PDB file of N, CA and C in Angstrom:
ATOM      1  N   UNK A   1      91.352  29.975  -6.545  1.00 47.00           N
ATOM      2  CA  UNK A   1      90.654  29.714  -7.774  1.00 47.00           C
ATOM      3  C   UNK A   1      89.546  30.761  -7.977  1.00 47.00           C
ATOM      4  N   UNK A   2      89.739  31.746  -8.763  1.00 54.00           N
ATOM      5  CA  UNK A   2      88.817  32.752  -9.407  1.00 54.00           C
ATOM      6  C   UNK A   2      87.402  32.287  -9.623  1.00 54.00           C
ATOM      7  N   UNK A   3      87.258  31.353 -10.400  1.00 65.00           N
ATOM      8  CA  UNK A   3      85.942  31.158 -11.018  1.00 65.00           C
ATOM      9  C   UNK A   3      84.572  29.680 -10.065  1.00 65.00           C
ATOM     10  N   UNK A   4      85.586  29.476  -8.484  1.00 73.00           N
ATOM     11  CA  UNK A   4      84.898  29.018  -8.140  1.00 73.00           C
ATOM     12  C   UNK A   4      84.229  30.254  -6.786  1.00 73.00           C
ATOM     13  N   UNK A   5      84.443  31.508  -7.088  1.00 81.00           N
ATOM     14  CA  UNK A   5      83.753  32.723  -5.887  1.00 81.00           C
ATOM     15  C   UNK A   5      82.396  32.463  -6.345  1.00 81.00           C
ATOM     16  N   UNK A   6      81.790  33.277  -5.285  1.00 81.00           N
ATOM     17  CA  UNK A   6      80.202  33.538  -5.274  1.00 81.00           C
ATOM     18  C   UNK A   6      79.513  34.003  -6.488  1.00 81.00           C
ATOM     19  N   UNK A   7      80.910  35.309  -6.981  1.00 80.00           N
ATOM     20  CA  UNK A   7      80.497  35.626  -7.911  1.00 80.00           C
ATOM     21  C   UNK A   7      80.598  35.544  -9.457  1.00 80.00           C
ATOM     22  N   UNK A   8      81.065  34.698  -9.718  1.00 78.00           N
ATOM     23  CA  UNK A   8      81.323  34.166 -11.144  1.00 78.00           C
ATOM     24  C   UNK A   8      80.619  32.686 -11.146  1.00 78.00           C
ATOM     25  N   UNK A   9      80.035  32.070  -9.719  1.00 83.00           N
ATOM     26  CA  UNK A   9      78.871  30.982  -9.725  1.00 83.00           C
ATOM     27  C   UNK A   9      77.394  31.782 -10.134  1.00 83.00           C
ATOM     28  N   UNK A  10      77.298  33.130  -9.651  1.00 81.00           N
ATOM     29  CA  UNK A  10      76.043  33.919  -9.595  1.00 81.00           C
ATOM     30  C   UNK A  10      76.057  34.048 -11.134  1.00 81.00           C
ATOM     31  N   UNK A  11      77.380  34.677 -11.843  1.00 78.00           N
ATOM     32  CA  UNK A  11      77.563  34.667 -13.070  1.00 78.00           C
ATOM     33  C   UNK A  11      76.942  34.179 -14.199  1.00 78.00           C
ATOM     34  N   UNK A  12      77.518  32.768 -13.884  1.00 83.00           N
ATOM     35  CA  UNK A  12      76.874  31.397 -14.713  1.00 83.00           C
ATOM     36  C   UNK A  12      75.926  31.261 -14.489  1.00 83.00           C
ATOM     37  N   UNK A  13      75.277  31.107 -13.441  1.00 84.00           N
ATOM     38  CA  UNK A  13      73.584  31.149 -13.717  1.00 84.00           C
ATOM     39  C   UNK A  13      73.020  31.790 -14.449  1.00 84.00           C
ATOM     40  N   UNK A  14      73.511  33.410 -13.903  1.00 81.00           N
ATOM     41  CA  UNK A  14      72.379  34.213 -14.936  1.00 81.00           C
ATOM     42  C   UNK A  14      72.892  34.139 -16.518  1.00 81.00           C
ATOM     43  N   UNK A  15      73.662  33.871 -16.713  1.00 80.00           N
ATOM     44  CA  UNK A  15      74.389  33.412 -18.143  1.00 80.00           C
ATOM     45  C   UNK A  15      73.371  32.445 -18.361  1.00 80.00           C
ATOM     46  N   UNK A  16      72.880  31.142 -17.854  1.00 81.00           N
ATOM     47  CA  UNK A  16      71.776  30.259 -18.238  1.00 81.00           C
ATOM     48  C   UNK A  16      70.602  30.389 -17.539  1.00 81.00           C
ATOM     49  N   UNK A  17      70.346  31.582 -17.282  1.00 81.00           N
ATOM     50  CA  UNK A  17      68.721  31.689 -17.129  1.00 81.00           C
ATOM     51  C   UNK A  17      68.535  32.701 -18.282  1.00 81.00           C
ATOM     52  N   UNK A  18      69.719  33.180 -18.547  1.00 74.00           N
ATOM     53  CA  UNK A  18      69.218  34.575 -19.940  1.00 74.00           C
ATOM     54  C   UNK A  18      69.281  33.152 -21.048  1.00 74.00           C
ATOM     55  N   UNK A  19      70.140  32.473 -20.976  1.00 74.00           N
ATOM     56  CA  UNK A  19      69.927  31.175 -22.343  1.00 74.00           C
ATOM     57  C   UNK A  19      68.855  30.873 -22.581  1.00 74.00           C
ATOM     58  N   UNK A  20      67.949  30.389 -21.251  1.00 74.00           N
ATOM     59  CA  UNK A  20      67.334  29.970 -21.634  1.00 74.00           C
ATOM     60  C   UNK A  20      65.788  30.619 -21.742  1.00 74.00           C
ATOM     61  N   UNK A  21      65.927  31.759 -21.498  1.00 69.00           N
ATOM     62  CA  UNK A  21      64.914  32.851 -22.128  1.00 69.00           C
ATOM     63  C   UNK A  21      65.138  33.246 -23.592  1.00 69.00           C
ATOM     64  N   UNK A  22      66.357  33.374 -24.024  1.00 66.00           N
ATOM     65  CA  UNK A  22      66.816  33.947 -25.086  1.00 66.00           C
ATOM     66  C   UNK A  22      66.225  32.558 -26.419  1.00 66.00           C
ATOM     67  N   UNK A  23      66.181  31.455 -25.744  1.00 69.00           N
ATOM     68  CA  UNK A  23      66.063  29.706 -26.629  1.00 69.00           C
ATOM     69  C   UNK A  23      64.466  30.054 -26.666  1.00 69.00           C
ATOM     70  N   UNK A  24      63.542  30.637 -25.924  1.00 69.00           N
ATOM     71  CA  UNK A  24      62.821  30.714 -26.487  1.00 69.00           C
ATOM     72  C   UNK A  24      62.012  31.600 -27.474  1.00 69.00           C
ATOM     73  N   UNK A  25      63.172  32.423 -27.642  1.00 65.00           N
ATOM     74  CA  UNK A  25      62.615  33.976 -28.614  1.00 65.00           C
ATOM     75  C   UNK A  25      62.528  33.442 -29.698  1.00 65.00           C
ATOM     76  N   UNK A  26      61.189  32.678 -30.547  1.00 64.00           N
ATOM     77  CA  UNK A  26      60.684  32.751 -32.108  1.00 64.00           C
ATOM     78  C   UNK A  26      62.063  32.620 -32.838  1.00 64.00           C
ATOM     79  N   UNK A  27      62.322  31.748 -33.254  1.00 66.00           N
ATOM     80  CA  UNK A  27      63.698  31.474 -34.557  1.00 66.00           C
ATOM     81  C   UNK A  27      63.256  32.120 -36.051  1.00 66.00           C
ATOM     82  N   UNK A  28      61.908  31.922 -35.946  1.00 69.00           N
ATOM     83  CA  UNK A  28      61.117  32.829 -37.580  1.00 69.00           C
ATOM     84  C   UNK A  28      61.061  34.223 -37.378  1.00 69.00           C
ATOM     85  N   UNK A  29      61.013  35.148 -38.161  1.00 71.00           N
ATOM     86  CA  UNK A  29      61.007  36.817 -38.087  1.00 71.00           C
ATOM     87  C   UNK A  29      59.330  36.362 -38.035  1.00 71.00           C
ATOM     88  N   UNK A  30      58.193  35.358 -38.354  1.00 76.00           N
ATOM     89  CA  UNK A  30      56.753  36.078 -38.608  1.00 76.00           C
ATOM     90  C   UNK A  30      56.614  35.287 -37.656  1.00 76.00           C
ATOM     91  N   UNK A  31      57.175  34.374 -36.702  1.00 81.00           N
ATOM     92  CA  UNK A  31      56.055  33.983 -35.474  1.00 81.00           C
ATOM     93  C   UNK A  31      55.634  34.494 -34.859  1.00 81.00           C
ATOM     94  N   UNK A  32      55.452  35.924 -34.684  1.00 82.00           N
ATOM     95  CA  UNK A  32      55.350  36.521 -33.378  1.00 82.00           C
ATOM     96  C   UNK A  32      54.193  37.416 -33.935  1.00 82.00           C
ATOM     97  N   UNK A  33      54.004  37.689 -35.239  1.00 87.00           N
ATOM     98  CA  UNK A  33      53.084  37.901 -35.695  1.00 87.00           C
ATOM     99  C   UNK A  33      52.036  36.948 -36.124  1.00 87.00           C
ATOM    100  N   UNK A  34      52.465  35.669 -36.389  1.00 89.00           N
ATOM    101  CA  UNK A  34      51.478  34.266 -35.858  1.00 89.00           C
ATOM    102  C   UNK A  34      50.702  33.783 -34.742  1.00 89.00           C
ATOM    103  N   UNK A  35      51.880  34.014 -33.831  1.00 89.00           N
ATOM    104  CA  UNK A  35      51.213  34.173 -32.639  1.00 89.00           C
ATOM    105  C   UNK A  35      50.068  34.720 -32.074  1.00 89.00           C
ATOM    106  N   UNK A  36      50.487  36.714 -32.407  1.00 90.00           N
ATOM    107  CA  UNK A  36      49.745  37.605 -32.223  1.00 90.00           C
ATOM    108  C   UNK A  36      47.742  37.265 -33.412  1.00 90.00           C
ATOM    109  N   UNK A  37      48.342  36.490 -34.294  1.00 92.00           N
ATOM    110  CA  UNK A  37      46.990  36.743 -35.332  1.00 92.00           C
ATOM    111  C   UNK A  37      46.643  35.321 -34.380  1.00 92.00           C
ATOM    112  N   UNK A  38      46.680  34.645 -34.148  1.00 93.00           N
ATOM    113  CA  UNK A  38      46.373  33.391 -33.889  1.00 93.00           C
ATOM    114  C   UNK A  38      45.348  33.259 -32.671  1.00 93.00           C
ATOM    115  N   UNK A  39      46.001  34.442 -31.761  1.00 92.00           N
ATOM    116  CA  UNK A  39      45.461  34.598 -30.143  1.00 92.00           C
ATOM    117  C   UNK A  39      44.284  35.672 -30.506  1.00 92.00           C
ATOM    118  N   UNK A  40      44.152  36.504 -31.633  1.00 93.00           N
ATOM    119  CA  UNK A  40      43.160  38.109 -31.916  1.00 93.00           C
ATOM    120  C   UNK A  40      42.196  37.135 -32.275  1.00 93.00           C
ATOM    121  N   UNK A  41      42.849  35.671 -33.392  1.00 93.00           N
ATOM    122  CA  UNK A  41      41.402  34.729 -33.677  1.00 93.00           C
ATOM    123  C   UNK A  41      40.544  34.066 -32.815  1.00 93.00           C
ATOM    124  N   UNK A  42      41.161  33.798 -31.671  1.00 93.00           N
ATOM    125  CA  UNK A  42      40.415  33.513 -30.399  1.00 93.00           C
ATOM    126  C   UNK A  42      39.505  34.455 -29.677  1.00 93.00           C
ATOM    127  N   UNK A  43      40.474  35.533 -29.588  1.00 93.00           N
ATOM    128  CA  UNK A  43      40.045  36.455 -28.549  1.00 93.00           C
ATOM    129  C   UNK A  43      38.618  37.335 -29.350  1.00 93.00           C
ATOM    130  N   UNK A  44      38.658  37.198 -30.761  1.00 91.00           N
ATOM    131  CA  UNK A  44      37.651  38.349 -31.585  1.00 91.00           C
ATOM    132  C   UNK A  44      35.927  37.932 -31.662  1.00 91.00           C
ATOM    133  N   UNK A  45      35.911  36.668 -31.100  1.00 89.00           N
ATOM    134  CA  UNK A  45      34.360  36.466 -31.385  1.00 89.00           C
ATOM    135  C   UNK A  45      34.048  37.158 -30.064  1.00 89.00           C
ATOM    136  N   UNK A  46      34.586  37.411 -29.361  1.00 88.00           N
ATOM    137  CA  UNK A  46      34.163  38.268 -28.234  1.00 88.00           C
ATOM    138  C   UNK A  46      33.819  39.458 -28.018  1.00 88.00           C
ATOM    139  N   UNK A  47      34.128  40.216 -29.185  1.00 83.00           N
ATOM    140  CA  UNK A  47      33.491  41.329 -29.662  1.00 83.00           C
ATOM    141  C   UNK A  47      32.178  41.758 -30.617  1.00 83.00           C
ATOM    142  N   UNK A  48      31.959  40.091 -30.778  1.00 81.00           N
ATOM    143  CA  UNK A  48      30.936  40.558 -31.887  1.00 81.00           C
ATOM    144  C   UNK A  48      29.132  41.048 -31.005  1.00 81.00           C
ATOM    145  N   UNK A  49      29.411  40.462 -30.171  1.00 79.00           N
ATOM    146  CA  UNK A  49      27.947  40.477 -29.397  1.00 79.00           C
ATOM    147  C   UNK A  49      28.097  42.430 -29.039  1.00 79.00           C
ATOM    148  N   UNK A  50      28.906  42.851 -28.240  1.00 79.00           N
ATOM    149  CA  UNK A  50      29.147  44.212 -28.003  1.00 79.00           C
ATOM    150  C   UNK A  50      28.604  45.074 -29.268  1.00 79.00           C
ATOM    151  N   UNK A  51      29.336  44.694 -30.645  1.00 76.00           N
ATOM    152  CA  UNK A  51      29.098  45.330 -31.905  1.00 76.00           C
ATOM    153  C   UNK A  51      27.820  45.313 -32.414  1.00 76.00           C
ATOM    154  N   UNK A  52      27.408  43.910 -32.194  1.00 73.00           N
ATOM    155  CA  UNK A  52      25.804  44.060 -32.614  1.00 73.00           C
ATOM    156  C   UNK A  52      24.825  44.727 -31.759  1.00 73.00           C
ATOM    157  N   UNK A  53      25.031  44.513 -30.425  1.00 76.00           N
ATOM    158  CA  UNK A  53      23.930  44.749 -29.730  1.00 76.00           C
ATOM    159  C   UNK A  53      23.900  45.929 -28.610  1.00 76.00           C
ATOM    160  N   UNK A  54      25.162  47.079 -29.068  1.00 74.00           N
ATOM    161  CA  UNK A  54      25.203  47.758 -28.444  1.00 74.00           C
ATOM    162  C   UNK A  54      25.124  49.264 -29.758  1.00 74.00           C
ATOM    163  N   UNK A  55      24.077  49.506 -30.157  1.00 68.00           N
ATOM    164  CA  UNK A  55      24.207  50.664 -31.274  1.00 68.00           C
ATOM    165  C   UNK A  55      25.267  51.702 -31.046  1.00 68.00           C
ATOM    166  N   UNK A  56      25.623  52.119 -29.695  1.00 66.00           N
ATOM    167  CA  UNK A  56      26.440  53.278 -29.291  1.00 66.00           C
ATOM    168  C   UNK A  56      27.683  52.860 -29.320  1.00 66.00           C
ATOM    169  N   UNK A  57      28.262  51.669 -29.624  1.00 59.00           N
ATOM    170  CA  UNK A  57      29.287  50.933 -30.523  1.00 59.00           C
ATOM    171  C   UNK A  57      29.674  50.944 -31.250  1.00 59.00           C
ATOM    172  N   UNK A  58      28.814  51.139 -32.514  1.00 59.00           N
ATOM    173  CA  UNK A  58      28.774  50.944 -33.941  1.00 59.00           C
ATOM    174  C   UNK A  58      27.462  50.421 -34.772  1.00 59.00           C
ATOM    175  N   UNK A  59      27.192  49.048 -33.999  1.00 62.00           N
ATOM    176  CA  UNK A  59      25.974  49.043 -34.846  1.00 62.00           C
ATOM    177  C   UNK A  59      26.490  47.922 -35.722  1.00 62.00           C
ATOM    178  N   UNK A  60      25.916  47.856 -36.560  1.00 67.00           N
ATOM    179  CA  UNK A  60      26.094  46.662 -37.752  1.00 67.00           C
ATOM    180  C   UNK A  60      27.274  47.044 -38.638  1.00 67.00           C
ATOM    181  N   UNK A  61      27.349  48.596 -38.842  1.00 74.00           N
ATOM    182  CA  UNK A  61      28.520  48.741 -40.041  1.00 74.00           C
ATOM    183  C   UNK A  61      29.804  48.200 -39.591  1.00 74.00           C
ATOM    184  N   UNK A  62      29.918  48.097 -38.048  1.00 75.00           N
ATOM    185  CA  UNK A  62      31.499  47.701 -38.505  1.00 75.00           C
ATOM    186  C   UNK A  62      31.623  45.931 -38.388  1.00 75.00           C
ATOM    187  N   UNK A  63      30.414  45.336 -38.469  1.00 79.00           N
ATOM    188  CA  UNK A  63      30.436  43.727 -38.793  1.00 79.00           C
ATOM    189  C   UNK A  63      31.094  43.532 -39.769  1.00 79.00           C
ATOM    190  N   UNK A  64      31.127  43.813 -41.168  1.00 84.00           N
ATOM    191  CA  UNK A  64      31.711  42.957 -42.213  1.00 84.00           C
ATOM    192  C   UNK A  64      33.396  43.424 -41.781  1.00 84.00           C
ATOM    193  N   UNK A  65      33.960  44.625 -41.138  1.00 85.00           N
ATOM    194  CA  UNK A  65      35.286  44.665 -41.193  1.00 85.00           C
ATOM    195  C   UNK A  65      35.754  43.852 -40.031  1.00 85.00           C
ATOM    196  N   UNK A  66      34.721  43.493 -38.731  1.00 86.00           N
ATOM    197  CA  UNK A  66      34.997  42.377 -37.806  1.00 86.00           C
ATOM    198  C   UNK A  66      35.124  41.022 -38.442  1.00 86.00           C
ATOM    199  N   UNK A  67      34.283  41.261 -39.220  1.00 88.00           N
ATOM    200  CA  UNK A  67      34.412  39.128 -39.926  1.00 88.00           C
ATOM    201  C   UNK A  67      35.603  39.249 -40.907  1.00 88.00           C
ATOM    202  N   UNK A  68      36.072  39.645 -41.754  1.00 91.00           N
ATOM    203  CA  UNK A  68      36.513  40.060 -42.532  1.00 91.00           C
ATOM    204  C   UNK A  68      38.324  40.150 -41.757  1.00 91.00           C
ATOM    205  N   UNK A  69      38.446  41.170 -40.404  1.00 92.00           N
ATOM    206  CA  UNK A  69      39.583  40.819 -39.692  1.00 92.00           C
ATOM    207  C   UNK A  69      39.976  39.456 -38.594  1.00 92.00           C
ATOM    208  N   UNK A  70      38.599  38.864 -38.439  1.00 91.00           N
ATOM    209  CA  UNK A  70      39.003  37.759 -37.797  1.00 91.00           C
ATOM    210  C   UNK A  70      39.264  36.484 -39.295  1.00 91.00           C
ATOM    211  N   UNK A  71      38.872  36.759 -40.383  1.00 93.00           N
ATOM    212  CA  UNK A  71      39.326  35.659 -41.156  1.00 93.00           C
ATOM    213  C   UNK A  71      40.587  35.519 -41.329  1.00 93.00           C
ATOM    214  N   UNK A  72      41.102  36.980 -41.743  1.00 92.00           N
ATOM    215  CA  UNK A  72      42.447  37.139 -41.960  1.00 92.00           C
ATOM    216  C   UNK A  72      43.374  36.617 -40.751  1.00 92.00           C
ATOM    217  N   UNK A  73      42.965  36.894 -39.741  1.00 91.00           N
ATOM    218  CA  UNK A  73      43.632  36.814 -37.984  1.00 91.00           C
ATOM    219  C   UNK A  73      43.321  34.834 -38.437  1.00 91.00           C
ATOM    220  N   UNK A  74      42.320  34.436 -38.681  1.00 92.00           N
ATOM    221  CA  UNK A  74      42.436  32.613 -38.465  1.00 92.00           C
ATOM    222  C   UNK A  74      43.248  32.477 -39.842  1.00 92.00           C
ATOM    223  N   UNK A  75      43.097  33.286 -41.054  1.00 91.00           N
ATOM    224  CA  UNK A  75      44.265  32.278 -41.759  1.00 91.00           C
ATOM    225  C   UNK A  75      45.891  32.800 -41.720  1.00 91.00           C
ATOM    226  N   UNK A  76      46.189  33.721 -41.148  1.00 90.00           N
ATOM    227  CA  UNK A  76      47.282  34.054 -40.677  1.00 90.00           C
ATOM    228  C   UNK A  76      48.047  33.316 -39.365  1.00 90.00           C
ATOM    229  N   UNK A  77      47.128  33.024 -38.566  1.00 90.00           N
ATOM    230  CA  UNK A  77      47.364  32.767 -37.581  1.00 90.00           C
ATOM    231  C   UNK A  77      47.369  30.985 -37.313  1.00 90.00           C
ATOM    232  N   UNK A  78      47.379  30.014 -38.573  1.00 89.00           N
ATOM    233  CA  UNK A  78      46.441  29.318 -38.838  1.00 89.00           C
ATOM    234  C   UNK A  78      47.742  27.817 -38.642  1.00 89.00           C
ATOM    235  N   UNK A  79      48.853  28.387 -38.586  1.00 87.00           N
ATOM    236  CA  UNK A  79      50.293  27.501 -38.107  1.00 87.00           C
ATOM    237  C   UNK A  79      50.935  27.908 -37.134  1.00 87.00           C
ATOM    238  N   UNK A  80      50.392  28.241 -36.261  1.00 86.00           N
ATOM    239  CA  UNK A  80      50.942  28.663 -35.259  1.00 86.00           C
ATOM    240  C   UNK A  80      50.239  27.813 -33.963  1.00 86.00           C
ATOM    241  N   UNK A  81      50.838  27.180 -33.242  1.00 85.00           N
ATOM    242  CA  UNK A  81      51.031  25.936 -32.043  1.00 85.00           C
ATOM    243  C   UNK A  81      51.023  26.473 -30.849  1.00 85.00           C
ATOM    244  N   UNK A  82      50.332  26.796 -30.326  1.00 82.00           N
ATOM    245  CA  UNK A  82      50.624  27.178 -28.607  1.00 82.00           C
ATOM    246  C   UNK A  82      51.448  26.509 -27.624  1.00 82.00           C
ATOM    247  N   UNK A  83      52.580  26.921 -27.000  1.00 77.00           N
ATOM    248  CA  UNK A  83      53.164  25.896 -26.153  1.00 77.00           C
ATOM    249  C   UNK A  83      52.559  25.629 -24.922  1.00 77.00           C
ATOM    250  N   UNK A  84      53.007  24.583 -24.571  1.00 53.00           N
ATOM    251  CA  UNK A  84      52.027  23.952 -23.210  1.00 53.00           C
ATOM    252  C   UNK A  84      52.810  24.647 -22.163  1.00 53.00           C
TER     253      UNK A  84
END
């Protein structure tokens, strides 16, 4: 019997370990850009202290394009669910 060797058991596995990597690739073309805006809205207040209080940074001018890209990043990002 062919399909009970080592290697057509090794087969099927990796046949369902790629499944089930592949089940979780985003079914929407923009989740992944949801994702991405969703996690920059988290991650961006963390830049603001650097921007203000480091002049050799920038300084104040580039505040309004920091607030301004984290709004866009929270309402873009703003249906998008983190999995547990």
């Amino acid at each position: 019997m062919p399909d009970s060797s080592p290697i057509h058991r090794e087969l099927r596995r990796s046949r369902a370990r790629l499944g089930a990597v592949v089940s979780r690739v985003p079914d929407r073309p923009h989740a992944v850009l949801e994702a991405g805006a969703f996690w920059l809205a988290v991650a961006l207040p963390a830049a603001y202290l650097p921007v203000v209080a480091v002049p050799a940074v920038g300084g104040s001018e580039f505040v309004p394009g920091l607030l301004a890209l984290h709004a866009l990043c929270v309402v873009l990002g703003s249906d998008h669910t983190p999995a547990a």
